[in-house]
PDB file of C-alpha atoms in Angstrom:
ATOM      1  CA  MET M  24     -44.309 -60.242   4.339  1.00 95.00           C
ATOM      2  CA  ARG M  25     -42.421 -63.510   4.876  1.00 98.00           C
ATOM      3  CA  ILE M  26     -43.188 -65.345   8.110  1.00 98.00           C
ATOM      4  CA  PHE M  27     -41.510 -68.161  10.033  1.00 98.00           C
ATOM      5  CA  ASP M  28     -43.709 -69.406  12.894  1.00 98.00           C
ATOM      6  CA  PRO M  29     -41.129 -70.748  15.371  1.00 98.00           C
ATOM      7  CA  HIS M  30     -43.617 -72.572  17.613  1.00 97.00           C
ATOM      8  CA  ILE M  31     -46.840 -74.083  16.289  1.00 97.00           C
ATOM      9  CA  HIS M  32     -48.468 -77.490  16.783  1.00 96.00           C
ATOM     10  CA  MET M  33     -49.624 -78.269  13.266  1.00 95.00           C
ATOM     11  CA  THR M  34     -50.522 -81.863  14.126  1.00 95.00           C
ATOM     12  CA  SER M  35     -53.582 -80.283  15.771  1.00 94.00           C
ATOM     13  CA  ARG M  36     -54.481 -78.100  12.782  1.00 94.00           C
ATOM     14  CA  THR M  37     -56.267 -78.666   9.493  1.00 93.00           C
ATOM     15  CA  THR M  38     -55.156 -78.368   5.893  1.00 94.00           C
ATOM     16  CA  ASP M  39     -57.342 -75.252   5.695  1.00 95.00           C
ATOM     17  CA  ASP M  40     -55.023 -73.745   8.303  1.00 96.00           C
ATOM     18  CA  TYR M  41     -52.005 -74.562   6.158  1.00 96.00           C
ATOM     19  CA  GLN M  42     -53.631 -72.862   3.183  1.00 97.00           C
ATOM     20  CA  ALA M  43     -54.586 -69.776   5.207  1.00 97.00           C
ATOM     21  CA  MET M  44     -51.085 -69.582   6.677  1.00 97.00           C
ATOM     22  CA  HIS M  45     -49.489 -69.720   3.248  1.00 98.00           C
ATOM     23  CA  ASP M  46     -51.858 -67.046   1.980  1.00 98.00           C
ATOM     24  CA  ALA M  47     -50.817 -64.853   4.955  1.00 98.00           C
ATOM     25  CA  GLY M  48     -47.099 -65.211   4.176  1.00 98.00           C
ATOM     26  CA  VAL M  49     -46.044 -68.173   6.341  1.00 98.00           C
ATOM     27  CA  ARG M  50     -43.308 -70.124   4.568  1.00 98.00           C
ATOM     28  CA  ALA M  51     -41.672 -72.038   7.443  1.00 98.00           C
ATOM     29  CA  VAL M  52     -42.638 -73.504  10.807  1.00 98.00           C
ATOM     30  CA  VAL M  53     -41.075 -75.364  13.703  1.00 98.00           C
ATOM     31  CA  GLU M  54     -43.328 -77.794  15.539  1.00 98.00           C
ATOM     32  CA  PRO M  55     -42.186 -78.610  19.094  1.00 98.00           C
ATOM     33  CA  SER M  56     -43.383 -81.823  20.678  1.00 95.00           C
ATOM     34  CA  PHE M  57     -46.032 -81.363  23.375  1.00 92.00           C
ATOM     35  CA  TRP M  58     -48.772 -83.252  25.187  1.00 86.00           C
ATOM     36  CA  LEU M  59     -51.949 -84.550  23.581  1.00 84.00           C
ATOM     37  CA  GLY M  60     -54.444 -82.958  25.955  1.00 84.00           C
ATOM     38  CA  GLN M  61     -54.879 -86.294  27.666  1.00 86.00           C
ATOM     39  CA  PRO M  62     -52.242 -88.491  29.290  1.00 87.00           C
ATOM     40  CA  ARG M  63     -50.071 -90.727  27.178  1.00 91.00           C
ATOM     41  CA  THR M  64     -49.869 -94.171  28.721  1.00 90.00           C
ATOM     42  CA  SER M  65     -46.575 -95.460  27.335  1.00 91.00           C
ATOM     43  CA  PRO M  66     -43.378 -94.327  25.626  1.00 93.00           C
ATOM     44  CA  ALA M  67     -44.532 -96.028  22.422  1.00 94.00           C
ATOM     45  CA  SER M  68     -47.139 -93.319  21.866  1.00 93.00           C
ATOM     46  CA  PHE M  69     -44.322 -90.752  21.881  1.00 95.00           C
ATOM     47  CA  PHE M  70     -42.399 -92.702  19.275  1.00 96.00           C
ATOM     48  CA  ASP M  71     -45.324 -92.770  16.839  1.00 95.00           C
ATOM     49  CA  TYR M  72     -45.804 -89.046  17.462  1.00 96.00           C
ATOM     50  CA  PHE M  73     -42.127 -88.260  16.870  1.00 97.00           C
ATOM     51  CA  ASP M  74     -42.214 -90.299  13.661  1.00 96.00           C
ATOM     52  CA  ALA M  75     -45.198 -88.250  12.467  1.00 95.00           C
ATOM     53  CA  LEU M  76     -43.355 -84.995  13.182  1.00 97.00           C
ATOM     54  CA  LEU M  77     -40.407 -86.290  11.168  1.00 97.00           C
ATOM     55  CA  GLY M  78     -42.396 -87.696   8.256  1.00 94.00           C
ATOM     56  CA  TRP M  79     -46.088 -87.128   7.719  1.00 94.00           C
ATOM     57  CA  GLU M  80     -46.272 -83.544   8.972  1.00 96.00           C
ATOM     58  CA  PRO M  81     -43.426 -82.209   6.791  1.00 95.00           C
ATOM     59  CA  PHE M  82     -45.117 -83.919   3.835  1.00 94.00           C
ATOM     60  CA  ARG M  83     -48.464 -82.342   4.702  1.00 94.00           C
ATOM     61  CA  ALA M  84     -46.910 -78.873   5.140  1.00 96.00           C
ATOM     62  CA  GLY M  85     -45.020 -79.187   1.885  1.00 94.00           C
ATOM     63  CA  GLN M  86     -48.234 -79.655  -0.045  1.00 93.00           C
ATOM     64  CA  TYR M  87     -49.054 -76.050   0.942  1.00 95.00           C
ATOM     65  CA  GLY M  88     -45.658 -74.514   0.247  1.00 95.00           C
ATOM     66  CA  ILE M  89     -44.491 -74.467   3.885  1.00 97.00           C
ATOM     67  CA  THR M  90     -41.209 -75.914   5.157  1.00 97.00           C
ATOM     68  CA  HIS M  91     -41.651 -77.918   8.374  1.00 97.00           C
ATOM     69  CA  HIS M  92     -38.997 -78.678  10.998  1.00 98.00           C
ATOM     70  CA  CYS M  93     -39.496 -79.969  14.510  1.00 98.00           C
ATOM     71  CA  ALA M  94     -38.116 -79.893  18.044  1.00 98.00           C
ATOM     72  CA  LEU M  95     -38.322 -83.098  20.068  1.00 98.00           C
ATOM     73  CA  ALA M  96     -38.453 -83.655  23.818  1.00 98.00           C
ATOM     74  CA  LEU M  97     -40.363 -85.004  26.776  1.00 97.00           C
ATOM     75  CA  ASN M  98     -42.623 -82.052  27.506  1.00 95.00           C
ATOM     76  CA  PRO M  99     -42.748 -80.521  31.009  1.00 94.00           C
ATOM     77  CA  LYS M 100     -46.261 -81.670  31.888  1.00 93.00           C
ATOM     78  CA  GLU M 101     -45.597 -85.315  31.084  1.00 95.00           C
ATOM     79  CA  ALA M 102     -42.215 -85.245  32.794  1.00 95.00           C
ATOM     80  CA  ASN M 103     -44.230 -85.843  35.984  1.00 95.00           C
ATOM     81  CA  ASP M 104     -45.657 -89.152  34.733  1.00 95.00           C
ATOM     82  CA  PRO M 105     -43.364 -92.150  35.388  1.00 95.00           C
ATOM     83  CA  ARG M 106     -45.006 -93.970  32.475  1.00 95.00           C
ATOM     84  CA  CYS M 107     -43.498 -91.361  30.133  1.00 95.00           C
ATOM     85  CA  THR M 108     -40.026 -90.691  31.517  1.00 95.00           C
ATOM     86  CA  PRO M 109     -38.376 -93.650  29.696  1.00 96.00           C
ATOM     87  CA  VAL M 110     -38.697 -91.429  26.609  1.00 96.00           C
ATOM     88  CA  LEU M 111     -35.597 -89.619  27.892  1.00 97.00           C
ATOM     89  CA  ASP M 112     -33.520 -92.741  27.197  1.00 97.00           C
ATOM     90  CA  ALA M 113     -34.841 -93.019  23.640  1.00 96.00           C
ATOM     91  CA  LEU M 114     -34.505 -89.364  22.641  1.00 97.00           C
ATOM     92  CA  PRO M 115     -30.876 -89.589  21.438  1.00 98.00           C
ATOM     93  CA  ARG M 116     -31.839 -91.761  18.465  1.00 97.00           C
ATOM     94  CA  TYR M 117     -34.372 -89.126  17.377  1.00 98.00           C
ATOM     95  CA  LEU M 118     -32.240 -86.051  17.992  1.00 98.00           C
ATOM     96  CA  VAL M 119     -29.823 -87.070  15.234  1.00 98.00           C
ATOM     97  CA  LYS M 120     -32.536 -86.750  12.552  1.00 97.00           C
ATOM     98  CA  ASP M 121     -31.954 -84.042   9.944  1.00 94.00           C
ATOM     99  CA  SER M 122     -35.207 -82.118  10.445  1.00 96.00           C
ATOM    100  CA  VAL M 123     -34.791 -81.826  14.242  1.00 98.00           C
ATOM    101  CA  VAL M 124     -33.563 -78.273  14.841  1.00 98.00           C
ATOM    102  CA  ALA M 125     -33.864 -78.055  18.650  1.00 98.00           C
ATOM    103  CA  VAL M 126     -34.602 -79.938  21.838  1.00 98.00           C
ATOM    104  CA  GLY M 127     -38.033 -78.796  22.976  1.00 95.00           C
ATOM    105  CA  GLU M 128     -40.419 -78.020  24.463  1.00 96.00           C
ATOM    106  CA  ILE M 129     -38.589 -78.493  27.729  1.00 98.00           C
ATOM    107  CA  GLY M 130     -38.912 -76.504  30.933  1.00 96.00           C
ATOM    108  CA  TYR M 131     -41.490 -76.168  33.671  1.00 96.00           C
ATOM    109  CA  ASP M 132     -45.202 -76.700  34.099  1.00 93.00           C
ATOM    110  CA  SER M 133     -45.704 -77.081  37.868  1.00 93.00           C
ATOM    111  CA  MET M 134     -42.047 -76.703  38.933  1.00 95.00           C
ATOM    112  CA  THR M 135     -41.732 -80.169  40.468  1.00 96.00           C
ATOM    113  CA  PRO M 136     -38.579 -82.155  41.239  1.00 96.00           C
ATOM    114  CA  ALA M 137     -39.414 -84.444  38.308  1.00 96.00           C
ATOM    115  CA  GLU M 138     -39.469 -81.421  36.007  1.00 97.00           C
ATOM    116  CA  ASP M 139     -36.105 -80.308  37.424  1.00 97.00           C
ATOM    117  CA  THR M 140     -34.651 -83.692  36.487  1.00 97.00           C
ATOM    118  CA  ALA M 141     -36.143 -83.729  32.989  1.00 97.00           C
ATOM    119  CA  LEU M 142     -35.064 -80.168  32.222  1.00 98.00           C
ATOM    120  CA  ALA M 143     -31.464 -80.762  33.305  1.00 98.00           C
ATOM    121  CA  ALA M 144     -31.287 -84.067  31.422  1.00 98.00           C
ATOM    122  CA  GLN M 145     -32.624 -82.568  28.203  1.00 98.00           C
ATOM    123  CA  LEU M 146     -30.367 -79.551  28.348  1.00 98.00           C
ATOM    124  CA  GLN M 147     -27.525 -82.048  28.528  1.00 98.00           C
ATOM    125  CA  LEU M 148     -28.960 -83.830  25.478  1.00 98.00           C
ATOM    126  CA  ALA M 149     -29.015 -80.485  23.664  1.00 98.00           C
ATOM    127  CA  ALA M 150     -25.360 -79.970  24.532  1.00 98.00           C
ATOM    128  CA  ASP M 151     -24.468 -83.527  23.495  1.00 98.00           C
ATOM    129  CA  HIS M 152     -26.152 -83.106  20.095  1.00 98.00           C
ATOM    130  CA  ASP M 153     -25.047 -79.503  19.527  1.00 98.00           C
ATOM    131  CA  LEU M 154     -28.688 -78.394  19.318  1.00 98.00           C
ATOM    132  CA  PRO M 155     -30.326 -75.237  20.672  1.00 98.00           C
ATOM    133  CA  ALA M 156     -33.037 -75.588  23.320  1.00 98.00           C
ATOM    134  CA  LEU M 157     -36.630 -74.360  23.172  1.00 98.00           C
ATOM    135  CA  VAL M 158     -37.774 -73.764  26.751  1.00 98.00           C
ATOM    136  CA  HIS M 159     -41.395 -73.536  27.859  1.00 94.00           C
ATOM    137  CA  THR M 160     -41.779 -71.097  30.751  1.00 94.00           C
ATOM    138  CA  PRO M 161     -44.741 -71.967  32.998  1.00 91.00           C
ATOM    139  CA  HIS M 162     -48.169 -70.427  32.661  1.00 84.00           C
ATOM    140  CA  ARG M 163     -48.503 -70.118  36.456  1.00 85.00           C
ATOM    141  CA  ASP M 164     -46.029 -68.326  38.749  1.00 88.00           C
ATOM    142  CA  LYS M 165     -44.299 -67.091  35.606  1.00 91.00           C
ATOM    143  CA  LEU M 166     -41.566 -64.967  37.150  1.00 95.00           C
ATOM    144  CA  ALA M 167     -40.604 -67.624  39.685  1.00 95.00           C
ATOM    145  CA  GLY M 168     -40.607 -70.194  36.910  1.00 94.00           C
ATOM    146  CA  LEU M 169     -38.449 -68.028  34.676  1.00 97.00           C
ATOM    147  CA  ARG M 170     -35.907 -67.472  37.439  1.00 97.00           C
ATOM    148  CA  ARG M 171     -35.752 -71.179  38.189  1.00 96.00           C
ATOM    149  CA  THR M 172     -35.344 -71.901  34.474  1.00 97.00           C
ATOM    150  CA  ILE M 173     -32.488 -69.414  34.097  1.00 97.00           C
ATOM    151  CA  ASP M 174     -30.731 -70.951  37.116  1.00 97.00           C
ATOM    152  CA  VAL M 175     -30.894 -74.431  35.563  1.00 97.00           C
ATOM    153  CA  VAL M 176     -29.659 -73.120  32.204  1.00 97.00           C
ATOM    154  CA  ARG M 177     -26.707 -71.444  33.928  1.00 97.00           C
ATOM    155  CA  GLU M 178     -25.831 -74.756  35.577  1.00 97.00           C
ATOM    156  CA  SER M 179     -25.975 -76.598  32.247  1.00 97.00           C
ATOM    157  CA  HIS M 180     -23.541 -76.916  29.360  1.00 97.00           C
ATOM    158  CA  VAL M 181     -25.851 -74.944  27.037  1.00 98.00           C
ATOM    159  CA  PRO M 182     -24.934 -71.249  26.817  1.00 98.00           C
ATOM    160  CA  PRO M 183     -27.878 -68.835  27.085  1.00 97.00           C
ATOM    161  CA  GLU M 184     -27.385 -67.617  23.519  1.00 98.00           C
ATOM    162  CA  ARG M 185     -28.457 -71.126  22.398  1.00 98.00           C
ATOM    163  CA  VAL M 186     -31.674 -71.059  24.469  1.00 98.00           C
ATOM    164  CA  LEU M 187     -35.078 -69.676  23.474  1.00 98.00           C
ATOM    165  CA  LEU M 188     -37.199 -68.750  26.510  1.00 98.00           C
ATOM    166  CA  ASP M 189     -40.767 -68.977  25.278  1.00 96.00           C
ATOM    167  CA  HIS M 190     -44.200 -67.784  26.476  1.00 95.00           C
ATOM    168  CA  LEU M 191     -42.744 -64.564  27.869  1.00 96.00           C
ATOM    169  CA  ASN M 192     -44.839 -61.547  28.831  1.00 96.00           C
ATOM    170  CA  GLU M 193     -44.478 -58.180  30.570  1.00 96.00           C
ATOM    171  CA  THR M 194     -43.595 -59.785  33.916  1.00 95.00           C
ATOM    172  CA  THR M 195     -40.725 -61.871  32.566  1.00 97.00           C
ATOM    173  CA  VAL M 196     -39.289 -60.061  29.545  1.00 97.00           C
ATOM    174  CA  LYS M 197     -36.737 -57.926  31.410  1.00 97.00           C
ATOM    175  CA  GLU M 198     -35.067 -60.777  33.297  1.00 97.00           C
ATOM    176  CA  ALA M 199     -35.203 -62.967  30.192  1.00 98.00           C
ATOM    177  CA  THR M 200     -33.514 -60.210  28.201  1.00 98.00           C
ATOM    178  CA  ASP M 201     -30.849 -59.794  30.882  1.00 97.00           C
ATOM    179  CA  SER M 202     -30.142 -63.548  30.796  1.00 97.00           C
ATOM    180  CA  GLY M 203     -28.762 -63.327  27.254  1.00 97.00           C
ATOM    181  CA  ALA M 204     -31.234 -65.880  25.873  1.00 98.00           C
ATOM    182  CA  TRP M 205     -33.514 -65.488  22.874  1.00 98.00           C
ATOM    183  CA  LEU M 206     -37.006 -64.168  23.658  1.00 98.00           C
ATOM    184  CA  GLY M 207     -40.172 -66.002  22.598  1.00 98.00           C
ATOM    185  CA  PHE M 208     -43.704 -64.582  22.736  1.00 97.00           C
ATOM    186  CA  SER M 209     -46.867 -66.610  22.105  1.00 96.00           C
ATOM    187  CA  ILE M 210     -49.797 -64.597  20.755  1.00 96.00           C
ATOM    188  CA  TYR M 211     -53.251 -65.935  21.621  1.00 90.00           C
ATOM    189  CA  PRO M 212     -56.854 -64.802  21.154  1.00 88.00           C
ATOM    190  CA  ASP M 213     -57.701 -64.658  24.880  1.00 79.00           C
ATOM    191  CA  THR M 214     -54.689 -65.617  26.969  1.00 74.00           C
ATOM    192  CA  LYS M 215     -50.905 -65.124  26.987  1.00 73.00           C
ATOM    193  CA  MET M 216     -49.986 -62.134  24.762  1.00 89.00           C
ATOM    194  CA  ASP M 217     -51.933 -60.202  22.143  1.00 94.00           C
ATOM    195  CA  GLU M 218     -50.762 -58.090  19.192  1.00 96.00           C
ATOM    196  CA  ASP M 219     -50.985 -54.720  20.908  1.00 95.00           C
ATOM    197  CA  ARG M 220     -49.121 -55.868  24.016  1.00 96.00           C
ATOM    198  CA  MET M 221     -46.481 -57.414  21.773  1.00 97.00           C
ATOM    199  CA  VAL M 222     -45.983 -54.124  19.936  1.00 98.00           C
ATOM    200  CA  THR M 223     -45.596 -52.309  23.258  1.00 97.00           C
ATOM    201  CA  ILE M 224     -42.875 -54.741  24.346  1.00 97.00           C
ATOM    202  CA  LEU M 225     -41.056 -54.395  21.031  1.00 98.00           C
ATOM    203  CA  LYS M 226     -41.110 -50.621  21.372  1.00 98.00           C
ATOM    204  CA  GLU M 227     -39.479 -50.860  24.798  1.00 97.00           C
ATOM    205  CA  TYR M 228     -37.056 -53.756  24.291  1.00 97.00           C
ATOM    206  CA  GLY M 229     -36.392 -53.653  20.558  1.00 97.00           C
ATOM    207  CA  THR M 230     -36.497 -56.351  17.910  1.00 97.00           C
ATOM    208  CA  GLU M 231     -33.154 -58.030  18.599  1.00 96.00           C
ATOM    209  CA  ARG M 232     -33.502 -61.659  19.725  1.00 97.00           C
ATOM    210  CA  ALA M 233     -37.344 -61.430  19.753  1.00 98.00           C
ATOM    211  CA  LEU M 234     -39.370 -64.245  18.155  1.00 98.00           C
ATOM    212  CA  VAL M 235     -43.153 -64.186  17.801  1.00 98.00           C
ATOM    213  CA  ASN M 236     -45.190 -67.387  17.509  1.00 96.00           C
ATOM    214  CA  SER M 237     -48.811 -68.482  17.466  1.00 96.00           C
ATOM    215  CA  ALA M 238     -48.259 -71.685  19.512  1.00 92.00           C
ATOM    216  CA  ALA M 239     -51.513 -72.768  17.853  1.00 86.00           C
ATOM    217  CA  ASP M 240     -52.750 -76.157  19.006  1.00 89.00           C
ATOM    218  CA  TRP M 241     -56.004 -78.030  19.728  1.00 87.00           C
ATOM    219  CA  GLY M 242     -57.257 -75.275  22.067  1.00 87.00           C
ATOM    220  CA  ARG M 243     -58.527 -71.783  21.313  1.00 89.00           C
ATOM    221  CA  SER M 244     -55.680 -70.367  19.266  1.00 92.00           C
ATOM    222  CA  ASP M 245     -55.022 -68.717  15.925  1.00 94.00           C
ATOM    223  CA  PRO M 246     -52.330 -69.799  13.428  1.00 95.00           C
ATOM    224  CA  LEU M 247     -52.491 -66.373  11.775  1.00 96.00           C
ATOM    225  CA  LYS M 248     -51.411 -64.426  14.866  1.00 97.00           C
ATOM    226  CA  THR M 249     -47.894 -64.028  13.494  1.00 97.00           C
ATOM    227  CA  ARG M 250     -49.238 -62.122  10.502  1.00 98.00           C
ATOM    228  CA  LYS M 251     -51.465 -60.039  12.781  1.00 97.00           C
ATOM    229  CA  VAL M 252     -48.417 -59.020  14.831  1.00 98.00           C
ATOM    230  CA  GLY M 253     -46.626 -57.988  11.638  1.00 98.00           C
ATOM    231  CA  ASP M 254     -49.594 -55.862  10.597  1.00 98.00           C
ATOM    232  CA  ALA M 255     -49.787 -54.312  14.081  1.00 98.00           C
ATOM    233  CA  MET M 256     -46.072 -53.496  13.979  1.00 98.00           C
ATOM    234  CA  LEU M 257     -46.448 -51.689  10.659  1.00 98.00           C
ATOM    235  CA  ALA M 258     -49.477 -49.776  11.935  1.00 98.00           C
ATOM    236  CA  ALA M 259     -47.440 -48.695  14.974  1.00 98.00           C
ATOM    237  CA  GLY M 260     -44.616 -47.268  12.851  1.00 98.00           C
ATOM    238  CA  PHE M 261     -42.153 -50.178  12.668  1.00 98.00           C
ATOM    239  CA  THR M 262     -40.462 -50.618   9.301  1.00 98.00           C
ATOM    240  CA  ASP M 263     -40.737 -53.539   6.914  1.00 98.00           C
ATOM    241  CA  ASP M 264     -37.183 -54.449   7.946  1.00 98.00           C
ATOM    242  CA  ASP M 265     -38.192 -54.538  11.628  1.00 98.00           C
ATOM    243  CA  VAL M 266     -41.063 -56.878  10.807  1.00 98.00           C
ATOM    244  CA  ASP M 267     -38.808 -59.092   8.710  1.00 98.00           C
ATOM    245  CA  GLN M 268     -36.307 -59.336  11.562  1.00 98.00           C
ATOM    246  CA  VAL M 269     -38.916 -60.448  14.097  1.00 98.00           C
ATOM    247  CA  LEU M 270     -40.989 -62.699  11.851  1.00 98.00           C
ATOM    248  CA  TRP M 271     -38.239 -64.211   9.694  1.00 98.00           C
ATOM    249  CA  ARG M 272     -34.598 -63.445  10.372  1.00 98.00           C
ATOM    250  CA  ASN M 273     -34.649 -64.021  14.137  1.00 98.00           C
ATOM    251  CA  PRO M 274     -36.202 -67.516  13.953  1.00 98.00           C
ATOM    252  CA  VAL M 275     -33.868 -68.369  11.071  1.00 98.00           C
ATOM    253  CA  ALA M 276     -30.898 -67.244  13.176  1.00 98.00           C
ATOM    254  CA  PHE M 277     -31.978 -69.171  16.259  1.00 98.00           C
ATOM    255  CA  TYR M 278     -32.864 -72.467  14.606  1.00 98.00           C
ATOM    256  CA  GLY M 279     -29.935 -72.040  12.246  1.00 98.00           C
ATOM    257  CA  LEU M 280     -27.753 -72.708  15.295  1.00 98.00           C
ATOM    258  CA  SER M 281     -28.636 -76.373  14.769  1.00 98.00           C
ATOM    259  CA  GLY M 282     -26.813 -76.443  11.440  1.00 97.00           C
ATOM    260  CA  ARG M 283     -29.807 -78.342  10.029  1.00 97.00           C
ATOM    261  CA  LEU M 284     -32.239 -75.647   8.947  1.00 97.00           C
ATOM    262  CA  GLN M 285     -33.181 -76.121   5.284  1.00 94.00           C
ATOM    263  CA  LEU M 286     -35.693 -73.566   4.018  1.00 93.00           C
ATOM    264  CA  GLY M 287     -35.991 -74.784   0.444  1.00 84.00           C
ATOM    265  CA  LEU M 288     -38.904 -77.125  -0.245  1.00 76.00           C
ATOM    266  CA  PRO M 289     -38.156 -80.482  -1.877  1.00 69.00           C
ATOM    267  CA  ALA M 290     -40.048 -81.344  -5.028  1.00 63.00           C
ATOM    268  CA  PRO M 291     -43.553 -82.193  -3.819  1.00 63.00           C
ATOM    269  CA  GLY M 292     -44.470 -85.838  -3.877  1.00 65.00           C
ATOM    270  CA  THR M 293     -47.997 -87.108  -4.157  1.00 64.00           C
ATOM    271  CA  LEU M 294     -47.747 -89.772  -1.476  1.00 64.00           C
ATOM    272  CA  HIS M 295     -46.123 -90.320   1.894  1.00 64.00           C
ATOM    273  CA  GLU M 296     -45.760 -94.006   2.725  1.00 63.00           C
ATOM    274  CA  GLY M 297     -48.667 -94.708   0.413  1.00 65.00           C
ATOM    275  CA  ASN M 298     -50.933 -91.994   1.812  1.00 68.00           C
ATOM    276  CA  SER M 299     -52.065 -88.645   0.406  1.00 68.00           C
ATOM    277  CA  VAL M 300     -53.521 -85.492   1.921  1.00 67.00           C
ATOM    278  CA  LEU M 301     -56.101 -85.600  -0.889  1.00 61.00           C
ATOM    279  CA  ARG M 302     -59.523 -87.151  -0.561  1.00 54.00           C
ATOM    280  CA  GLY M 303     -61.852 -88.018  -3.393  1.00 46.00           C
ATOM    281  CA  GLY M 304     -59.312 -87.452  -6.186  1.00 47.00           C
ATOM    282  CA  GLU M 305     -57.438 -89.778  -8.479  1.00 46.00           C
TER     283      GLU M 305
END
């Protein structure tokens, strides 16, 4: 089983996670930019973070046989903080980097006017840079947030077939499907979706345009949830080809819209800017 996790925050994970993911079949990931769990106090902290997603994290993933790309953006939560919004002016110089395959995560957290502004501005950046957009739908008031998101997308220059609506569930999947966008589902141990609910949705709506991710981060989450969905699909009667479509071909197709997706690993180096993931060795 080959797996592409299209939304995972590996900066928050350990090298043991990388090893376990590789053992489970994960060969590629996309890491969207998100908040730290505490407020950033200046745009400079974003720039160091973006640089890590472009440099150190791909190096770290490569040591475990996993190709790493990223999506960059001002995330919805921090779009409400005026200390952070100058990041919008700096994003264009990052969005031209080769390993950036989408603008994201963008979207809504609390559905504020500031989030409206940031979402519209970053959809325009996606259009300007010919990149797809990874959109975070809110965890509260999900259906209202989805509808508001779809309205903003329709007003933008990004066609829905270049948008991935993420964190969907049973309350939002139908309208997301009808919008023509790609469908993202985050599988969590306690919240969001689980494997069995995901299988039920796939039975009803099919595997076309569906992407499954772990969205694993610094909270209670599981970077092996993609594999567990694949196993649950097989147990429920889906074919190997169905699993491959959801866990590999669909994320490849979506992020391939960027024209930058490179799934072959470069020859592994031992150092990145003088540093190594090894400790205690030569």
